[in-house]
Coordinates of C-alpha atoms in Angstrom, one line a residue:
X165 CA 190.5 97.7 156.8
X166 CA 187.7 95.3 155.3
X167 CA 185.2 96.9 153.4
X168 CA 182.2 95.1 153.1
X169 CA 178.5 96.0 150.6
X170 CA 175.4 95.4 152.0
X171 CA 172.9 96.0 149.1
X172 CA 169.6 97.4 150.3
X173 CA 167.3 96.5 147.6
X174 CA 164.2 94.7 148.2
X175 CA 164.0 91.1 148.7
X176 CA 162.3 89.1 146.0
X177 CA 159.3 86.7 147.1
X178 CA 159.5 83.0 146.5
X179 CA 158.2 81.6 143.8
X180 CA 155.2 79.6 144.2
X181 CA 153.3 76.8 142.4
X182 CA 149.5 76.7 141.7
X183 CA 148.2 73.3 142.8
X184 CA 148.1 71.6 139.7
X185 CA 149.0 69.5 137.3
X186 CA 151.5 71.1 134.7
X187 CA 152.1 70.8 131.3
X188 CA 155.4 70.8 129.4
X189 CA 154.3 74.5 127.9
X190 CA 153.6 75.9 131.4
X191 CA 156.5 74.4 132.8
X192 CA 159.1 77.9 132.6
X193 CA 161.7 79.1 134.6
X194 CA 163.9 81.9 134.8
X195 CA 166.3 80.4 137.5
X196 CA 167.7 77.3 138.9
X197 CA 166.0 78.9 142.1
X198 CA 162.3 78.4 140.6
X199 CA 162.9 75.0 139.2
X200 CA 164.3 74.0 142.8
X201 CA 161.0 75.9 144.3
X202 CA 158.9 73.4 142.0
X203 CA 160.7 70.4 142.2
X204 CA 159.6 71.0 146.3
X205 CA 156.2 71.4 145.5
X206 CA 155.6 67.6 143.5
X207 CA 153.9 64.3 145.5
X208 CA 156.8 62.5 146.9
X209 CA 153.5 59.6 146.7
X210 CA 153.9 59.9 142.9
X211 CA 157.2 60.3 142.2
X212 CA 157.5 56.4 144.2
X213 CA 154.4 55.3 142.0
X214 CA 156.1 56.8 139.0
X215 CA 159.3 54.4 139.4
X216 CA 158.1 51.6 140.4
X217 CA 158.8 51.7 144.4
X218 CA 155.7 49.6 145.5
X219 CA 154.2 50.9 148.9
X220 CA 151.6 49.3 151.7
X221 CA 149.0 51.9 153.2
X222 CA 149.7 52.1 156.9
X223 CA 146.8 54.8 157.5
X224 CA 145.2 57.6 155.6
X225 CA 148.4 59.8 155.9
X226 CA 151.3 57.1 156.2
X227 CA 152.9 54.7 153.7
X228 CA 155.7 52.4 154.1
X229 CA 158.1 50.9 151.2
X230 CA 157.3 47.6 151.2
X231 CA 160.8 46.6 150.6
X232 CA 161.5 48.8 153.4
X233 CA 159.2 49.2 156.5
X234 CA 161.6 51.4 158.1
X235 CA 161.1 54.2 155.5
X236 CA 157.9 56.4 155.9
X237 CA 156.3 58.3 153.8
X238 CA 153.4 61.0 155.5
X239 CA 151.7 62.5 152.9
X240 CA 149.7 65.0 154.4
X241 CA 152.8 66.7 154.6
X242 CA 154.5 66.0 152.0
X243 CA 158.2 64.3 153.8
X244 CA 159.5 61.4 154.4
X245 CA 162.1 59.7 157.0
X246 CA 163.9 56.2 156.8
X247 CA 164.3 55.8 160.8
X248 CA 166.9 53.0 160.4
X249 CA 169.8 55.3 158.4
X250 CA 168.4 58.9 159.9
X251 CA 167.9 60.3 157.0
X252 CA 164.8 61.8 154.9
X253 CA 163.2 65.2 153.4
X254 CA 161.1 66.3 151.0
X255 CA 160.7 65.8 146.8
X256 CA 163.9 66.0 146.0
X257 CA 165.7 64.1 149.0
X258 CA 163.2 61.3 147.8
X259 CA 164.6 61.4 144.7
X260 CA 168.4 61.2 145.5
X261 CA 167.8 58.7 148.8
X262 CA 165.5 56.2 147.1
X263 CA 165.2 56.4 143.3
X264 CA 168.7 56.9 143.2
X265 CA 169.8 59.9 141.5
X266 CA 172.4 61.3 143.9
X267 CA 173.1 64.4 142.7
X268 CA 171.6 67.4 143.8
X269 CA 171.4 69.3 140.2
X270 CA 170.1 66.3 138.3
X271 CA 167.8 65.3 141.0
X272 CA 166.0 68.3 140.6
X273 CA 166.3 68.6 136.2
X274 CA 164.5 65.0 136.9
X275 CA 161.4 66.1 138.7
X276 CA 160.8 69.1 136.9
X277 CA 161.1 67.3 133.5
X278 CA 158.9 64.7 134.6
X279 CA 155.2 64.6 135.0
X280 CA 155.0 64.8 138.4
X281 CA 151.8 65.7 140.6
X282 CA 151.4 68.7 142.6
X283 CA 151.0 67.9 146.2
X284 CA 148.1 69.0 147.9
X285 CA 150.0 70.5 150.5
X286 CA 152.5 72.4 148.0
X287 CA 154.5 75.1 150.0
X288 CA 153.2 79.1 149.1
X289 CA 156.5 80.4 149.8
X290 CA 159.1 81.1 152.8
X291 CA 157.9 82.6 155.2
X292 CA 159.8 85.3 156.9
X293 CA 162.5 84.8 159.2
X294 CA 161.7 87.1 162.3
X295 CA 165.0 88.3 164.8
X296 CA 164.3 88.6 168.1
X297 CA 166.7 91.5 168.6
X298 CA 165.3 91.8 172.6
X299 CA 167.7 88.7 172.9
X300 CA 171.0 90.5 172.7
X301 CA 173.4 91.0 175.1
X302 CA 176.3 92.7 175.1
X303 CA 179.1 91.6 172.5
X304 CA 181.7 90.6 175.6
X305 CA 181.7 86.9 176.0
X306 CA 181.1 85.7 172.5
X307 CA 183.9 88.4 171.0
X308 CA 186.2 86.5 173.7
X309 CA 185.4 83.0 172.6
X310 CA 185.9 84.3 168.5
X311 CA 189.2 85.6 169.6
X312 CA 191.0 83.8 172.0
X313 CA 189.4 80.4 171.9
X314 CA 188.9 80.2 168.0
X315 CA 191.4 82.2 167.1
X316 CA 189.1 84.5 164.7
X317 CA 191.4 87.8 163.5
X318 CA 190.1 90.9 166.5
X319 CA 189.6 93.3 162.8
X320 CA 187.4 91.1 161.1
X321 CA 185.5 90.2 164.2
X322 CA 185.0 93.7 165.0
X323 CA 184.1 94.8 161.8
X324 CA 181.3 92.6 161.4
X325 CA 179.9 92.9 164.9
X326 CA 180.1 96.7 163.9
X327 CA 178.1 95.7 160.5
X328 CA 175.4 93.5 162.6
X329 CA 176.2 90.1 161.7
X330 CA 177.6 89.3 164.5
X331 CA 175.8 89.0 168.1
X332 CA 175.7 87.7 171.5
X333 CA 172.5 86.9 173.2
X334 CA 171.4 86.3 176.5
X335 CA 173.1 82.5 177.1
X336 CA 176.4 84.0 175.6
X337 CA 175.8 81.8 172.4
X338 CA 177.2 83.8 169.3
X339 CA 174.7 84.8 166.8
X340 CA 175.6 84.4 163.4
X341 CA 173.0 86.8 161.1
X342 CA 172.1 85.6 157.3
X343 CA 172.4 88.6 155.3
X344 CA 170.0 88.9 152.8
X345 CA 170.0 92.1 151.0
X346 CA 170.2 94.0 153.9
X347 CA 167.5 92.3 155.9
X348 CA 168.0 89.3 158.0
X349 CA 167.0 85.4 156.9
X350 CA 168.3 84.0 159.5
X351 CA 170.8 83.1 162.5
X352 CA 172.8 79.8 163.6
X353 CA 173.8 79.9 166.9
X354 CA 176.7 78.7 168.7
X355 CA 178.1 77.9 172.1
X356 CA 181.0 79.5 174.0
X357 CA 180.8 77.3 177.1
X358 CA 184.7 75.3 176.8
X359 CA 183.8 72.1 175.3
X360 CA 179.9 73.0 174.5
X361 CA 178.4 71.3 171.2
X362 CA 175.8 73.6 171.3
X363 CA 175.3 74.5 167.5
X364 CA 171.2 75.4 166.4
X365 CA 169.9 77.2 163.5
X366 CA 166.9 79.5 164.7
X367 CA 163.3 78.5 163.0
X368 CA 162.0 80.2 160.1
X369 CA 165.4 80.7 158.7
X370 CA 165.6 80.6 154.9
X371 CA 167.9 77.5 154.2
X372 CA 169.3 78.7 151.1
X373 CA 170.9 81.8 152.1
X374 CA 172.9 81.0 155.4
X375 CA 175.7 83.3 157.2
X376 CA 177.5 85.4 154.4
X377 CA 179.9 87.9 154.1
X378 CA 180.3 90.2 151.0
X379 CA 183.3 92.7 150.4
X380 CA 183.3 94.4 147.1
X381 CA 182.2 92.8 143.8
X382 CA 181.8 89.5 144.0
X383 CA 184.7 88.0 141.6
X384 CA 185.0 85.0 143.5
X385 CA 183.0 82.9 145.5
X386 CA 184.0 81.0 148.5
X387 CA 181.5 78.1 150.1
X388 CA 182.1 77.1 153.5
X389 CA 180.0 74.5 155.9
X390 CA 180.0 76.4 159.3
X391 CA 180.4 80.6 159.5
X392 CA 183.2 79.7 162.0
X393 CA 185.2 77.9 159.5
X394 CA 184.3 81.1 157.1
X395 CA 186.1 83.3 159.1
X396 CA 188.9 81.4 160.1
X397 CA 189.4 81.0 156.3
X398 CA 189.1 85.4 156.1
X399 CA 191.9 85.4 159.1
X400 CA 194.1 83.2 157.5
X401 CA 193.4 85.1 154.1
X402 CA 193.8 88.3 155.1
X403 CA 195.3 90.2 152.8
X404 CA 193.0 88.6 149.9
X405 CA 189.6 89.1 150.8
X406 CA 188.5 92.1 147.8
X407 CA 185.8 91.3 145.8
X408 CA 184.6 87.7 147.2
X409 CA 181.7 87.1 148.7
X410 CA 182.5 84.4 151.5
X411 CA 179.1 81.9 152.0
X412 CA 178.6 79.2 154.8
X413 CA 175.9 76.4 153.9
X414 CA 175.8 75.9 157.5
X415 CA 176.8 72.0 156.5
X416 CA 176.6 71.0 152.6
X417 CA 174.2 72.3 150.6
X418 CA 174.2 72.6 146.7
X419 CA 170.9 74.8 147.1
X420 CA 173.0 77.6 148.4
X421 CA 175.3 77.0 146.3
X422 CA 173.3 77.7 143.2
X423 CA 172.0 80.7 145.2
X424 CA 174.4 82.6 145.1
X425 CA 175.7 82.0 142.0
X426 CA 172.6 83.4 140.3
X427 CA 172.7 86.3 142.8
X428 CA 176.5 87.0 142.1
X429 CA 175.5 87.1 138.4
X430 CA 173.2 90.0 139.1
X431 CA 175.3 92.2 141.3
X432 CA 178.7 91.6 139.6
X433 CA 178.9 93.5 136.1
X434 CA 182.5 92.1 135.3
X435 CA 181.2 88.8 136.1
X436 CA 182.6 86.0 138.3
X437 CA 186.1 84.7 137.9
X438 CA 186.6 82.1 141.0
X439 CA 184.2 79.6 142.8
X440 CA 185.6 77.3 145.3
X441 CA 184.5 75.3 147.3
X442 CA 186.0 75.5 151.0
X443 CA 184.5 72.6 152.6
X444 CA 186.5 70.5 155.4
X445 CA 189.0 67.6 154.4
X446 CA 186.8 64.7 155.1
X447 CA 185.5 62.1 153.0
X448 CA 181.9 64.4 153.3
X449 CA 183.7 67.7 152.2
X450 CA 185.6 65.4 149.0
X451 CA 182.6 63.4 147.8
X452 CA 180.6 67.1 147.9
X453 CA 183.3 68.4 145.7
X454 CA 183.4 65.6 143.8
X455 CA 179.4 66.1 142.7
X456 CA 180.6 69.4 141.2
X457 CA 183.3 68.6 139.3
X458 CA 181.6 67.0 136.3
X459 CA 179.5 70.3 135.9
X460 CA 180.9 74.0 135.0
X461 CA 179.1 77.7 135.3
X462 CA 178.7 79.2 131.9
X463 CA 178.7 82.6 131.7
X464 CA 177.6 85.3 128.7
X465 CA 181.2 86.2 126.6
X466 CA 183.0 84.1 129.2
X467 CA 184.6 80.7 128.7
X468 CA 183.0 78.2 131.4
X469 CA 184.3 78.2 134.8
X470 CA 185.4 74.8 136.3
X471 CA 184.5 74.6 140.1
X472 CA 187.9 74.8 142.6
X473 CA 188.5 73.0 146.0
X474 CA 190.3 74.5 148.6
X475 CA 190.9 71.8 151.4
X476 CA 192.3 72.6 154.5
X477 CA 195.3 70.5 154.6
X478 CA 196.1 68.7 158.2
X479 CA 199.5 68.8 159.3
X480 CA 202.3 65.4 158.9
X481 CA 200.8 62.7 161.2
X482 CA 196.9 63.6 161.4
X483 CA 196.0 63.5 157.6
X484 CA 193.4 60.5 158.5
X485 CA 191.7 63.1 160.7
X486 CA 188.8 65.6 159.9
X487 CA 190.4 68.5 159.4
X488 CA 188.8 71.6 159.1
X489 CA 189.6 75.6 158.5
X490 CA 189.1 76.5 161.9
X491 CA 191.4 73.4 162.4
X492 CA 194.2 75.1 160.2
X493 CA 194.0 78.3 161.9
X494 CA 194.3 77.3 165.3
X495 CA 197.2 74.7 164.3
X496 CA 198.6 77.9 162.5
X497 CA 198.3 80.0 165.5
X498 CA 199.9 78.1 167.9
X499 CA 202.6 76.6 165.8
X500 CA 203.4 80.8 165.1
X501 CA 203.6 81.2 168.9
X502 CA 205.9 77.9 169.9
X503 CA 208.2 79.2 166.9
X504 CA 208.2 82.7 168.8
X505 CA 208.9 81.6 172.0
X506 CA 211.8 79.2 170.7
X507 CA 212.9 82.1 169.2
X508 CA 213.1 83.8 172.3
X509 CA 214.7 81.1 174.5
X510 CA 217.6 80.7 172.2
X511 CA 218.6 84.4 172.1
X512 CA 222.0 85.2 174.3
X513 CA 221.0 86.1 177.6
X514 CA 221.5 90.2 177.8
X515 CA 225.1 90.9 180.0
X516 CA 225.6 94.0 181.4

């Protein structure tokens, strides 16, 4: 069976910013969680005046680059957008999209070393994700789609419907629920009609934590972009799943990432051994893994640990596709059932 701990202390609060300007001697953090909390509370207007990206005044709230017009900056709420590549954010997209410093880690050590201004419309923390457990239907249709159309393992699927994380609701999307110390963050939803796209991740949820699964200790870490591609990984791992806590950044974010390795630091006393990085053999998955490969995770009386990738690898003639876990185990699946069935036609017929 799969044992899985859900710790039921209380969830700490977000950190907040005052509204202010801060000085060097003010500026102290305990985690990479409250230095990621400020770097989301600076002027993303100052941090372009700051480095030299002129901008033209479209209105009271709007700025454009002026080497840009299709990039937009509203300041009243503190994002921006570039409506020609489809991308944009807050702070510390700003600073990887425009100024240039690409990397998540160093994107943040930038702002929060530099003497940014606090926005006037600086976030006072996250606000709490509410379930609407009224919306749940009974676990029929989505536990079919898991297991015969996904493949999922029927144990773990079981198991963690039978823990609450996961549900059906009332258009037979499964519910994936974000864990969180025993309370829920959050839920990403997905379609079971054949062929649906349907994919959503409820409002309110908190982006850093995302659909996670903990059994024992957590040794080892185990990212993943989608909770489908989690536990496909946990099927095709069966018989190694103790001690690892299993985390989907519902796509690929380094945010979570560094979540959970300060919260693995608290609740594992041996510390952590393994963190890898399951994230789906495409030039997105590599070039993620490749950010995190010129860092490593120091830990007290421990030599530094060197981040791992664990690619799904795609099968002889479709190595130029996207391949991804949930990929692997359906391949892995079938290909176990045409070798069965070969195996079958190729015994001697029975003679009486």
């Amino acid at each position: 069976m799969i044992h899985q701990e859900l710790e039921q202390q209380e969830q700490e609060k977000a950190p907040t910013v005052e509204k202010q300007k801060l000085t060097e001697s003010q500026k102290t953090y305990r985690t990479f969680s409250e230095q990621i909390a400020f770097a989301k509370t600076v002027s993303i207007l100052d941090i372009a005046l700051k480095n030299g990206i002129d901008l033209i005044q479209d209105s009271k709230k709007q700025y454009r680059l002026a080497d840009n017009h299709s990039l937009v900056i509203t300041a009243d709420k503190n994002l921006f957008i570039e409506n020609n590549g489809n991308f944009g954010g807050g702070p510390i997209d700003f600073v990887q999209k425009v100024v240039g410093i690409e990397d998540f880690k160093s994107a943040v050590h930038h702002i929060t070393d530099s003497e940014y201004e606090i926005s006037d419309v600086a976030p006072s923390g996250q606000r709490e994700f509410t379930y609407n457990k009224e919306n749940e239907r009974d676990f029929v249709r989505a536990k079919k789609y898991l297991i015969d159309d996904r493949c999922i393992d029927e144990e773990i699927v079981s198991v963690l419907h039978n823990k609450g994380l996961l549900q059906q609701d009332k258009r037979n999307n499964v519910l994936l629920l974000w864990n969180d110390h025993g309370k829920i963050a959050g839920c990403s939803e997905k379609g079971t009609i054949p062929d649906s796209t349907w994919k959503k991740i409820q409002t309110g949820s908190d982006s850093k934590i995302g659909f996670n699964v903990r059994n024992g200790e957590p040794k080892k870490l185990k990212f993943f972009e989608a909770g489908v591609d989690l536990m496909s990984y946990m099927s095709l791992n069966k018989s190694d799943l103790k001690d690892t806590w299993f985390v989907s950044m519902e796509g690929l974010k380094p945010e979570t990432v560094y979540h959970y390795l300060e919260e693995a630091q608290q609740v594992s006393p041996s510390g952590i051994e393994e963190i890898a990085l399951c994230v789906d053999n495409d030039e997105a998955g590599k070039a993620f893994f490749d950010k995190f490969q010129q860092f490593t995770f120091n830990q007290k009386e421990k030599a530094p640990l060197e981040f791992q990738a664990e690619f799904p690898q795609a099968p002889v003639g479709q190595e130029t596709q996207k391949w991804d876990w949930n990929n692997e185990l359906v391949y892995q699946v079938n290909e176990g059932e045409n070798q069965r069935k070969k195996s079958l036609e190729s015994e001697p017929a029975l003679s009486l």
